Structures are given as structure tokens and as C-alpha cells.
C-alpha positions in Angstrom: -41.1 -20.4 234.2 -42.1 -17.4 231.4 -45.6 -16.3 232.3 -48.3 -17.3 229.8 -51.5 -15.7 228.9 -54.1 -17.8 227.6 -56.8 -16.6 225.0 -59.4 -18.8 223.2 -63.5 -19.1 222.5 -65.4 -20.3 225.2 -64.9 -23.7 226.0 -61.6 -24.3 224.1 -60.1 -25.5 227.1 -57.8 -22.7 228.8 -59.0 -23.5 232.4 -58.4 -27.2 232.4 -55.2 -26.6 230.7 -54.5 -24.2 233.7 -55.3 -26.9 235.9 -53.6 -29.7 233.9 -50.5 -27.5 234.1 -50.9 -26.6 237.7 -51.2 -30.5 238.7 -54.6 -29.8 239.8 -57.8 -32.1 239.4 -59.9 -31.3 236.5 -63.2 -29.6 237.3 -65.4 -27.7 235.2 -64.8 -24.0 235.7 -66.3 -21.0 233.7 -64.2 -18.4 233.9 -66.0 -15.2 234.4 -63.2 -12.6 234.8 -59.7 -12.6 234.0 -57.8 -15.0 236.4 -54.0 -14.8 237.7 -51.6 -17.4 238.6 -47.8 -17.2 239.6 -47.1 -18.8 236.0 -50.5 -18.0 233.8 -53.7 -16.2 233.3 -56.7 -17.5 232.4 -58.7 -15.3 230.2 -62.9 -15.4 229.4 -63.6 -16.9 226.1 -65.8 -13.8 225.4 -62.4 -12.0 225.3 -61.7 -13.4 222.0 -65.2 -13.8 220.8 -66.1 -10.1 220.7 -63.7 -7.5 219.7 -65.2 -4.6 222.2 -62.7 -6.8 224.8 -59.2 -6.9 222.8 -58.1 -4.2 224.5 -58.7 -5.7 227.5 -56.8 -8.6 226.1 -53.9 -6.0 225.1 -53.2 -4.5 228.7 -53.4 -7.6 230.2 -51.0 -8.9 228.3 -48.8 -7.2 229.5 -48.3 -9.1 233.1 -47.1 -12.4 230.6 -44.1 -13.4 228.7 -45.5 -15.5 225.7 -48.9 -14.9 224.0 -50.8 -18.5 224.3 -53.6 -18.6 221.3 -55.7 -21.6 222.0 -58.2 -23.6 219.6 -59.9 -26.8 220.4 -58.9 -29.5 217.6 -62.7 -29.5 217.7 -63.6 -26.5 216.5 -63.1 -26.2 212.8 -64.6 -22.4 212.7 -61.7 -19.7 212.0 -61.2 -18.2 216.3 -58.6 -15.7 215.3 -58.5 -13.3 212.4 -55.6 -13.7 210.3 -52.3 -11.7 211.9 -54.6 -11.7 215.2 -50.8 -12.1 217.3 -49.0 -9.7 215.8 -51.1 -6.9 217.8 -48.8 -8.4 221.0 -45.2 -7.3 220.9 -44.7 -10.9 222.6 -44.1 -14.1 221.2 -47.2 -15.9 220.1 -47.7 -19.8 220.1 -50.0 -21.6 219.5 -52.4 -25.0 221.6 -54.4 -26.9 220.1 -56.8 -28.6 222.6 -59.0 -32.0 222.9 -56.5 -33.7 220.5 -57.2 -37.0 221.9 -61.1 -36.6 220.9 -60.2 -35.9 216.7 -60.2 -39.1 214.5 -59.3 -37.1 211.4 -55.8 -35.9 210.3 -57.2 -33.0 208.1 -59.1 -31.9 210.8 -55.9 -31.5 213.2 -54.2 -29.6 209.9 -57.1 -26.8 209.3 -57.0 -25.7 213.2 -53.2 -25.9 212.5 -53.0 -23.7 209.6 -55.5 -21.6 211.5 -53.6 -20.9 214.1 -50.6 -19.8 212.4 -52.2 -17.7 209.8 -53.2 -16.3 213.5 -48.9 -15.5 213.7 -48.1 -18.5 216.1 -45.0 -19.1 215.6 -44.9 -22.7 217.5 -47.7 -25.2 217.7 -48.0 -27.3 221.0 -51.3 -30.2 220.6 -52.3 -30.9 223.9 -54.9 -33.5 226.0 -55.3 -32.0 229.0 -57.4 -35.4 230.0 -54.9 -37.5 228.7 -52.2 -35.4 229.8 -50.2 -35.4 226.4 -48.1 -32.4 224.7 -48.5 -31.1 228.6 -44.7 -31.8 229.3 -43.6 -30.4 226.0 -45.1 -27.3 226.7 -44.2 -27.0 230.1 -40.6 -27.4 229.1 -40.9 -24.6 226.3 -42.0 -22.5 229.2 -39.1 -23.1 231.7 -40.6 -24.9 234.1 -39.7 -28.9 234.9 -42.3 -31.7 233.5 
């Protein structure tokens, strides 16, 4: 499986998709400091949130194989400046969290087009609750859903 790094606001959902991913039981988890795993990292949300941290962001990285750029379906406020992934000479994609919890289709196309004005080049929407898009992404990855 390609190593992923995961970067996203606070509370977008990148440690329960870690979890979700991992097979584990969802539990609230802030992450405080940059966490590794065999086939991801887990970033803090204040990574993204204040630019003092992109470098940061930058030489870690490195240790991953695709750039993961995560929004919560939920959040309709722009995450990522436009062209955000192109400062990663990776491959960017993008996952869209909490789908299950939006009732609007135009609110699923603005964090959409968000997210690849961002430079994703592939969108993955994901429930890590309800555990949908999970195997799709998993797949895109390598690994076996």
C-alpha cells in the first residue's frame, strides 16, 4: 500500500479516517503532534490552519507517497488556498469527509470544487462512521478492501 499523508482543519476527520482505514474502533482522538503508521500519517489540523507550519507539512511529506487533502463535506469555508498541492512534488488527491451527514447536493459540489482548485487530482467522499468510499480509497492506495 502507497503511504498517505493526511492534511486538513481541525476536526475534518483525518484520525477517524486513520482509524476507519486501520480497522480500528472509532474514538475521539486530538492529534497533537504528527503521527506515523506503516501505511499513513496523521497530521494536526493546526498544520493546515496556520501557514508558520507548511514547512513542517513539506518535510514531512516526504516519508508518503500521495498527498491526501482532506475537507469535511461540512465545512463550506475555503481550507486550502488555491494551487495549495502543487507545493508537493507528489500526487495530490482529494477526501471529502462526514458525507453521510450533508442533505444538500450543492453543498457536496462547493467542497468539491474546493478541493480541486486545491490541485487534487482525484476526489474520494468518505463516511468513516458509515464506512462508505473507505474501500475505494483503500484500493486506489494498493492495499486490499
Amino acid at each position: 500500500m502507497r503511504r498517505i499523508i493526511l492534511m486538513g482543519a481541525i476536526g475534518c476527520g483525518k484520525t477517524t479516517l486513520c482509524q476507519a482505514l486501520r480497522g480500528e474502533a472509532i474514538v475521539y482522538d486530538k492529534t497533537q503532534a504528527v503521527e506515523f503508521h506503516p501505511e499513513m500519517i496523521d497530521t494536526p489540523g493546526e498544520f493546515i490552519l496556520h501557514r508558520q507550519y507548511y514547512a513542517a507539512l513539506t518535510v514531512t511529506a516526504a516519508e508518503a507517497d500521495v498527498i491526501g487533502l482532506m475537507q469535511s463535506a461540512l465545512d463550506q469555508e475555503q481550507i486550502f488556498s488555491p494551487g495549495f498541492g502543487h507545493i508537493f512534488p507528489k500526487e495530490v488527491i482529494g477526501i471529502m469527509t462526514k458525507v453521510d451527514l450533508v442533505k444538500d447536493e450543492k453543498e457536496l459540489a462547493r467542497v468539491r470544487e474546493q478541493l480541486l482548485a486545491a490541485g487534487a487530482t482525484k476526489l474520494f467522499e468518505v463516511s468513516s462512521v458509515e464506512k462508505t468510499g473507505l474501500a475505494e480509497l483503500i484500493e486506489y492506495l494498493g492495499g486490499e478492501s
